[in-house]
Amino acid sequence: MVSLRSLFCCGEQTLFKTLAISFSTMTLFTGITPLYGSSLLYAGPASLVWGWVVVSFFTWFVGIAMAEICSSFPTTGSLYFWAAHLAGPVWGPFASWCCAWLEAIGLIAGIGTQVIGGSVIVIMLPLVSLTTKPASYVFTHFETAPDSTGITSKAYAVILSILVSQYSLYGYDAAAHLTEETKGADRNGPIAILSSIGIISVFGWAYILALTFSIQDFNYLYDAGNETAGAFVPAQILYDAFHGRYNNSAGAIVLLFVIWGSFFFGGLSITTSAARVVYALSRDKGIPFSSIWRKIHPKHKVPANAVWLCAAICILLGLPILKVNVVFTAITSICTVGWVGGYAVPIFARMVMAEKRFKPGPFYLGRARRPICLVAFLWICYTCSVFLLPTLYPIKWDTFNYAPVAL
């Protein structure tokens, strides 16, 4: 696990450190755990399990497109710097502005949402459970819950059920934010991006399978009278497994601490990325009071003011969650639309630009760049669209998706 100082230090980053920060930004627990229960409820296990595979497939297109650009432009400004150069002198400033603010919004919102701990849970949970669901249930069972969600359309239910995968499978651009501090960034940056996607794709699917196979009573998971008040399905699955076998919940609490620890360290990694983007943006005078946020701490050599700004905005965004549960849905939507939407700008610019204007790095797609960028761009547009949709019906003040308004 990466130490706190190494996460925020501006010294030279090795490939391992860059990969660690990138992977922990994509951490499977912070993405899957909060949305697993609602996604399972929308359309059952099969849609959730196979949805992860589908989203992983299209995520590779986005990652490959970004890896090529990162190889050519290894700089801390990353996405918005890429957009400025790729879009050309006419559209570059506008493209850069859009990309920078989308990215900053997504990263800061993402603060509020590693491998050993994940392996323990993935292996131990099914072994502890007294019974496990058959493979036919996990991989083929489809079931909607219109009484709970208000959604009667099966297609719409499937779309909402894979939001957990779309929310979890991004953040790999964290490697790009650290390229100025990474040795051999034009090679190691793309390696870190693609390696992060590969690792999270495998571990994320394994985590979903472990949870789903270990379900004891599907209906009890959502019962308001259960041990988690029907509000935290993964925790209830852990409780049922350990309490059923050992008649106590100590093991479940230990594993929950692993998950909570992942939230903490994942938050540190996202804060690192967010602060680097704010620092780079303020360095280019693209944010109000830029002179304050671009200051480097004289002793610790980190953009301390940018870190505190990101933390403060995140706290303000998250405080309403204490009173209004739907705010969490809005924050996850804002985070995804902003973060993933920021990917779309440089990828689209790379797709339409004249090839002679592009100076390739060691990782170069050649003629494959246009079809790869097209698929990546269309997938990003789809992802951003579905996160702005209502997630519960009928639409009322306490079920409304506030993400479009907040954005």
Coordinates of C-alpha atoms in Angstrom, one line a residue:
M1 CA 0.0 0.0 0.0
V2 CA 1.2 3.5 -0.9
S3 CA 2.1 5.8 2.0
L4 CA 0.4 9.1 2.5
R5 CA 3.6 11.1 1.8
S6 CA 4.3 9.2 -1.4
L7 CA 0.7 9.8 -2.6
F8 CA 1.1 13.6 -2.3
C9 CA 4.9 13.9 -2.9
C10 CA 6.0 15.7 -6.1
G11 CA 9.2 13.7 -6.3
E12 CA 10.0 11.3 -9.2
Q13 CA 7.4 8.6 -9.5
T14 CA 8.3 5.1 -10.6
L15 CA 6.0 2.9 -12.8
F16 CA 5.0 1.0 -9.7
K17 CA 4.0 4.1 -7.7
T18 CA 2.1 5.5 -10.7
L19 CA 0.3 2.3 -11.3
A20 CA -0.6 2.0 -7.6
I21 CA -2.1 5.5 -7.5
S22 CA -4.0 4.9 -10.8
F23 CA -5.3 1.5 -9.6
S24 CA -6.3 2.8 -6.2
T25 CA -8.1 5.7 -7.8
M26 CA -10.1 3.1 -9.7
T27 CA -10.5 1.0 -6.5
L28 CA -13.1 -1.7 -6.9
F29 CA -14.6 -1.2 -3.4
T30 CA -15.4 2.5 -3.7
G31 CA -17.1 2.0 -7.0
I32 CA -18.9 -1.3 -6.6
T33 CA -19.8 -1.4 -3.0
P34 CA -22.2 1.7 -2.8
L35 CA -24.1 0.9 -6.0
Y36 CA -24.1 -3.0 -5.9
G37 CA -27.4 -3.2 -4.0
S38 CA -29.4 -0.9 -6.3
S39 CA -27.9 -2.4 -9.4
L40 CA -28.8 -5.9 -8.2
L41 CA -32.4 -4.8 -7.5
Y42 CA -33.0 -3.2 -10.9
A43 CA -32.6 -6.4 -13.0
G44 CA -31.2 -9.2 -10.9
P45 CA -27.8 -10.9 -10.9
A46 CA -27.3 -11.8 -14.6
S47 CA -27.6 -8.2 -15.8
L48 CA -25.2 -7.0 -13.1
V49 CA -22.6 -9.8 -13.7
W50 CA -22.6 -9.5 -17.5
G51 CA -22.9 -5.8 -17.5
W52 CA -19.5 -5.6 -15.9
V53 CA -18.1 -7.6 -18.8
V54 CA -19.7 -5.4 -21.4
V55 CA -18.6 -2.2 -19.8
S56 CA -15.0 -3.6 -19.4
F57 CA -14.9 -4.3 -23.1
F58 CA -15.8 -0.8 -24.1
T59 CA -13.6 0.7 -21.4
W60 CA -10.6 -0.8 -23.2
F61 CA -11.3 1.4 -26.2
V62 CA -11.3 4.5 -24.1
G63 CA -8.2 3.4 -22.3
I64 CA -6.3 2.6 -25.5
A65 CA -7.2 5.9 -27.1
M66 CA -6.1 7.8 -24.0
A67 CA -2.9 5.8 -23.7
E68 CA -1.8 6.9 -27.2
I69 CA -2.4 10.6 -26.4
C70 CA -0.7 10.2 -23.0
S71 CA 2.4 8.8 -24.8
S72 CA 2.5 11.8 -27.0
F73 CA 1.7 14.5 -24.3
P74 CA 3.1 13.5 -20.9
T75 CA 2.2 16.5 -18.9
T76 CA 0.4 17.2 -15.6
G77 CA -2.3 19.2 -17.3
S78 CA -3.1 15.9 -19.1
L79 CA -6.6 15.9 -20.6
Y80 CA -7.2 19.6 -21.0
F81 CA -3.6 20.1 -22.3
W82 CA -4.2 17.3 -24.8
A83 CA -7.5 18.9 -25.9
A84 CA -5.8 22.3 -26.5
H85 CA -3.2 20.8 -28.8
L86 CA -5.3 18.2 -30.5
A87 CA -8.2 20.6 -31.3
G88 CA -5.9 23.1 -33.1
P89 CA -5.5 26.9 -32.7
V90 CA -9.2 27.7 -33.5
W91 CA -11.1 25.3 -31.3
G92 CA -8.2 24.5 -28.9
P93 CA -9.0 27.1 -26.2
F94 CA -12.7 26.2 -26.1
A95 CA -12.0 22.5 -26.1
S96 CA -9.4 22.9 -23.3
W97 CA -11.7 25.0 -21.2
C98 CA -14.6 22.5 -21.5
C99 CA -12.3 19.5 -20.8
A100 CA -10.5 21.2 -17.8
W101 CA -13.8 22.1 -16.0
L102 CA -15.4 18.7 -16.7
E103 CA -12.3 16.9 -15.4
A104 CA -12.0 19.1 -12.3
I105 CA -15.7 18.7 -11.5
G106 CA -15.5 14.9 -11.9
L107 CA -12.3 14.5 -9.9
I108 CA -13.5 16.7 -6.9
A109 CA -16.8 15.0 -6.8
G110 CA -15.0 11.6 -6.9
I111 CA -13.2 12.3 -3.7
G112 CA -16.4 11.8 -1.8
T113 CA -17.5 8.6 -3.0
Q114 CA -6.0 -2.2 -3.1
V115 CA -5.3 -5.8 -4.2
I116 CA -4.5 -7.8 -1.1
G117 CA -7.7 -6.8 0.7
G118 CA -9.7 -7.5 -2.4
S119 CA -8.2 -11.0 -2.8
V120 CA -9.1 -11.8 0.8
I121 CA -12.7 -10.9 0.4
V122 CA -13.1 -12.6 -3.0
I123 CA -11.6 -15.8 -1.8
M124 CA -12.9 -15.9 1.8
L125 CA -16.5 -14.8 1.4
P126 CA -17.8 -17.8 -0.7
L127 CA -15.9 -20.2 1.5
V128 CA -17.5 -18.8 4.7
S129 CA -21.0 -18.8 3.3
L130 CA -23.1 -21.8 4.5
T131 CA -24.7 -22.0 1.0
T132 CA -23.9 -20.4 -2.3
K133 CA -26.1 -19.6 -5.2
P134 CA -25.9 -21.9 -8.2
A135 CA -24.1 -20.7 -11.3
S136 CA -27.4 -20.7 -13.2
Y137 CA -28.8 -18.1 -10.8
V138 CA -25.7 -15.9 -10.9
F139 CA -25.2 -15.9 -14.7
T140 CA -28.8 -16.3 -16.1
H141 CA -31.3 -15.1 -13.5
F142 CA -33.1 -11.9 -14.6
E143 CA -35.6 -10.2 -12.3
T144 CA -36.9 -6.7 -12.2
A145 CA -38.5 -5.0 -9.1
P146 CA -41.1 -2.5 -10.3
D147 CA -42.7 -2.4 -6.9
S148 CA -39.5 -1.1 -5.3
T149 CA -38.0 1.0 -8.2
G150 CA -41.2 2.0 -10.1
I151 CA -39.5 0.9 -13.3
T152 CA -41.6 -1.4 -15.5
S153 CA -39.4 -1.4 -18.7
K154 CA -37.0 -4.3 -18.7
A155 CA -34.6 -2.5 -21.1
Y156 CA -34.5 0.6 -18.8
A157 CA -33.9 -1.6 -15.8
V158 CA -30.9 -3.2 -17.5
I159 CA -29.5 0.2 -18.4
L160 CA -29.7 1.3 -14.8
S161 CA -28.4 -2.1 -13.5
I162 CA -25.0 -1.6 -15.2
L163 CA -24.5 1.9 -13.8
V164 CA -22.4 0.4 -11.1
S165 CA -19.9 -0.9 -13.7
Q166 CA -19.8 2.4 -15.5
Y167 CA -19.2 4.3 -12.2
S168 CA -16.4 1.9 -11.2
L169 CA -14.5 1.5 -14.5
Y170 CA -12.9 4.9 -14.8
G171 CA -10.1 6.9 -13.1
Y172 CA -7.3 5.3 -15.0
D173 CA -6.3 8.8 -16.2
A174 CA -4.7 9.3 -12.8
A175 CA -1.5 8.0 -14.3
A176 CA -1.7 10.9 -16.8
H177 CA -1.9 13.5 -14.0
L178 CA 1.4 12.3 -12.6
T179 CA 3.4 12.1 -15.9
E180 CA 5.6 15.1 -15.2
E181 CA 6.7 13.3 -12.0
T182 CA 7.0 9.9 -13.6
K183 CA 10.2 8.4 -15.0
G184 CA 9.9 7.5 -18.7
A185 CA 6.3 8.9 -18.7
D186 CA 5.8 8.5 -22.5
R187 CA 6.1 4.7 -21.9
N188 CA 5.1 4.2 -18.3
G189 CA 2.1 6.5 -18.5
P190 CA 0.3 4.3 -21.1
I191 CA 1.4 1.1 -19.3
A192 CA -0.1 2.3 -16.1
I193 CA -3.4 3.3 -17.8
L194 CA -3.8 0.0 -19.5
S195 CA -2.6 -2.1 -16.6
S196 CA -5.0 -0.4 -14.3
I197 CA -7.9 -1.2 -16.6
G198 CA -6.8 -4.9 -16.8
I199 CA -6.4 -5.3 -13.1
I200 CA -9.7 -3.6 -12.1
S201 CA -11.6 -5.5 -14.8
V202 CA -10.5 -8.9 -13.4
F203 CA -10.7 -8.0 -9.7
G204 CA -14.0 -6.1 -10.1
W205 CA -15.7 -9.0 -11.8
A206 CA -14.4 -11.4 -9.1
Y207 CA -15.7 -9.1 -6.3
I208 CA -19.2 -8.9 -8.0
L209 CA -19.2 -12.7 -8.4
A210 CA -18.1 -13.3 -4.8
L211 CA -20.9 -11.1 -3.5
T212 CA -23.5 -12.6 -5.8
F213 CA -22.6 -16.3 -5.2
S214 CA -22.7 -15.6 -1.4
I215 CA -26.3 -14.2 -1.3
Q216 CA -28.3 -16.2 1.2
D217 CA -31.8 -14.7 0.9
F218 CA -32.3 -12.1 -1.8
N219 CA -35.5 -10.6 -0.4
Y220 CA -34.0 -10.3 3.1
L221 CA -31.2 -8.1 1.7
Y222 CA -33.7 -5.3 1.1
D223 CA -35.8 -5.8 4.2
A224 CA -35.9 -2.6 6.3
G225 CA -35.9 -4.8 9.4
N226 CA -32.6 -6.6 8.7
E227 CA -29.2 -5.8 10.4
T228 CA -28.3 -3.0 7.9
A229 CA -31.9 -1.6 7.7
G230 CA -32.1 -2.8 4.1
A231 CA -29.7 0.0 3.1
F232 CA -26.3 -1.6 2.6
V233 CA -26.6 -4.9 0.6
P234 CA -22.8 -5.8 0.5
A235 CA -22.6 -5.4 4.3
Q236 CA -25.7 -7.6 4.8
I237 CA -24.2 -10.3 2.5
L238 CA -21.1 -10.3 4.7
Y239 CA -23.1 -10.4 7.9
D240 CA -25.3 -13.3 6.7
A241 CA -22.3 -15.3 5.6
F242 CA -20.3 -15.0 8.9
H243 CA -23.3 -15.0 11.2
G244 CA -24.7 -18.0 9.5
R245 CA -21.5 -20.1 9.9
Y246 CA -20.0 -18.8 13.2
N247 CA -23.1 -17.2 14.8
N248 CA -21.3 -13.9 15.2
S249 CA -20.4 -11.0 12.9
A250 CA -16.8 -10.4 13.9
G251 CA -15.5 -11.6 10.5
A252 CA -17.9 -9.4 8.7
I253 CA -16.8 -6.4 10.6
V254 CA -13.1 -7.1 9.8
L255 CA -13.9 -7.3 6.1
L256 CA -15.9 -4.1 6.3
F257 CA -12.9 -2.4 7.8
V258 CA -10.9 -3.6 4.7
I259 CA -13.6 -2.0 2.5
W260 CA -13.7 1.2 4.5
G261 CA -9.9 1.3 4.4
S262 CA -10.1 1.1 0.6
F263 CA -12.5 4.0 0.6
F264 CA -10.0 6.0 2.6
F265 CA -6.9 5.2 0.5
G266 CA -8.9 5.5 -2.7
G267 CA -10.0 8.9 -1.6
L268 CA -6.4 9.9 -1.1
S269 CA -5.5 8.8 -4.6
I270 CA -8.4 10.7 -6.1
T271 CA -7.5 13.8 -4.1
T272 CA -4.0 13.5 -5.5
S273 CA -5.4 13.5 -9.1
A274 CA -7.9 16.3 -8.3
A275 CA -5.2 18.5 -6.7
R276 CA -2.9 18.0 -9.7
V277 CA -5.6 19.1 -12.1
V278 CA -6.5 22.1 -10.1
Y279 CA -2.8 23.0 -9.7
A280 CA -2.2 22.6 -13.5
L281 CA -5.3 24.6 -14.3
S282 CA -4.4 27.4 -11.9
R283 CA -0.9 27.4 -13.3
D284 CA -2.4 28.2 -16.6
K285 CA -4.7 30.9 -15.0
G286 CA -7.8 28.9 -15.9
I287 CA -9.5 29.1 -12.4
P288 CA -10.5 32.1 -10.2
F289 CA -7.8 33.1 -7.7
S290 CA -5.2 31.0 -9.6
S291 CA -2.3 32.6 -7.8
I292 CA -3.5 31.0 -4.5
W293 CA -4.1 27.5 -5.8
R294 CA -0.9 27.2 -7.8
K295 CA 1.3 27.7 -4.8
I296 CA 3.7 24.9 -3.8
H297 CA 4.3 24.2 -0.1
P298 CA 7.9 25.3 0.6
K299 CA 8.7 22.4 2.8
H300 CA 6.6 19.5 1.5
K301 CA 6.7 20.5 -2.2
V302 CA 3.1 19.7 -2.8
P303 CA 0.2 22.0 -4.1
A304 CA -1.2 22.2 -0.6
N305 CA -3.7 24.9 -1.3
A306 CA -5.1 23.0 -4.3
V307 CA -5.5 19.9 -2.0
W308 CA -7.4 21.9 0.6
L309 CA -9.6 23.5 -2.1
C310 CA -10.6 20.1 -3.5
A311 CA -11.3 18.8 0.0
A312 CA -13.4 21.8 1.0
I313 CA -15.6 21.6 -2.2
C314 CA -16.1 17.9 -1.7
I315 CA -17.3 18.5 1.9
L316 CA -19.8 21.0 0.7
L317 CA -21.0 18.6 -1.9
G318 CA -21.3 15.8 0.5
L319 CA -23.0 17.4 3.5
P320 CA -26.5 17.2 2.1
I321 CA -26.2 13.4 2.1
L322 CA -26.7 13.5 5.9
K323 CA -30.3 14.6 5.3
V324 CA -31.2 13.6 1.7
N325 CA -30.1 10.1 0.5
V326 CA -30.7 11.0 -3.2
V327 CA -27.8 13.4 -3.1
F328 CA -25.4 10.5 -3.2
T329 CA -26.9 9.4 -6.5
A330 CA -26.4 12.9 -7.8
I331 CA -22.8 13.0 -6.7
T332 CA -22.0 9.7 -8.3
S333 CA -23.6 11.0 -11.5
I334 CA -21.8 14.3 -11.4
C335 CA -18.5 12.5 -10.8
T336 CA -19.0 10.1 -13.7
V337 CA -20.3 12.7 -16.2
G338 CA -17.6 15.2 -15.3
W339 CA -14.7 12.7 -15.2
V340 CA -15.6 10.5 -18.2
G341 CA -17.0 13.5 -20.1
G342 CA -13.5 15.0 -19.8
Y343 CA -12.1 12.0 -21.7
A344 CA -14.4 12.7 -24.7
V345 CA -12.9 16.0 -25.6
P346 CA -9.3 15.0 -26.4
I347 CA -10.4 11.7 -27.9
F348 CA -12.8 13.4 -30.3
A349 CA -10.1 15.9 -31.2
R350 CA -7.7 13.1 -31.8
M351 CA -10.2 11.3 -34.1
V352 CA -10.9 14.3 -36.4
M353 CA -7.5 16.0 -36.5
A354 CA -5.1 15.7 -39.4
E355 CA -2.6 12.9 -38.8
K356 CA 0.3 15.0 -39.9
R357 CA -0.3 17.4 -37.0
F358 CA 0.1 14.5 -34.5
K359 CA 3.6 13.7 -33.1
P360 CA 3.3 10.1 -31.9
G361 CA 5.0 8.7 -28.8
P362 CA 6.2 5.2 -28.2
F363 CA 2.6 4.0 -27.9
Y364 CA 1.0 4.7 -31.4
L365 CA -2.2 3.3 -32.9
G366 CA -1.5 4.3 -36.5
R367 CA -4.5 3.6 -38.8
A368 CA -6.4 2.0 -36.0
R369 CA -6.8 5.3 -34.1
R370 CA -10.0 6.5 -35.9
P371 CA -12.2 3.4 -35.3
I372 CA -10.9 3.0 -31.7
C373 CA -11.5 6.7 -31.0
L374 CA -14.9 6.6 -32.5
V375 CA -16.0 3.6 -30.4
A376 CA -14.5 5.3 -27.3
F377 CA -16.3 8.6 -28.0
L378 CA -19.7 7.0 -28.6
W379 CA -19.4 4.9 -25.5
I380 CA -18.5 8.0 -23.4
C381 CA -21.5 9.9 -24.8
Y382 CA -23.8 6.9 -23.9
T383 CA -22.3 6.7 -20.4
C384 CA -22.8 10.4 -19.7
S385 CA -26.4 10.3 -21.0
V386 CA -27.5 7.4 -18.8
F387 CA -26.1 9.0 -15.6
L388 CA -28.5 11.9 -16.1
L389 CA -31.6 9.7 -16.3
P390 CA -34.1 9.3 -13.4
T391 CA -33.2 6.2 -11.3
L392 CA -36.5 5.9 -9.4
Y393 CA -40.2 6.4 -10.3
P394 CA -42.4 8.2 -9.8
I395 CA -40.3 11.3 -10.0
K396 CA -40.6 13.3 -6.9
W397 CA -38.5 15.7 -4.9
D398 CA -36.9 12.9 -2.9
T399 CA -36.3 10.7 -6.0
F400 CA -35.2 13.3 -8.6
N401 CA -31.7 13.0 -10.1
Y402 CA -30.2 16.4 -9.4
A403 CA -27.1 15.8 -11.4
P404 CA -28.1 17.9 -14.5
V405 CA -28.9 20.8 -12.3
A406 CA -25.7 20.5 -10.2
L407 CA -23.6 20.2 -13.4

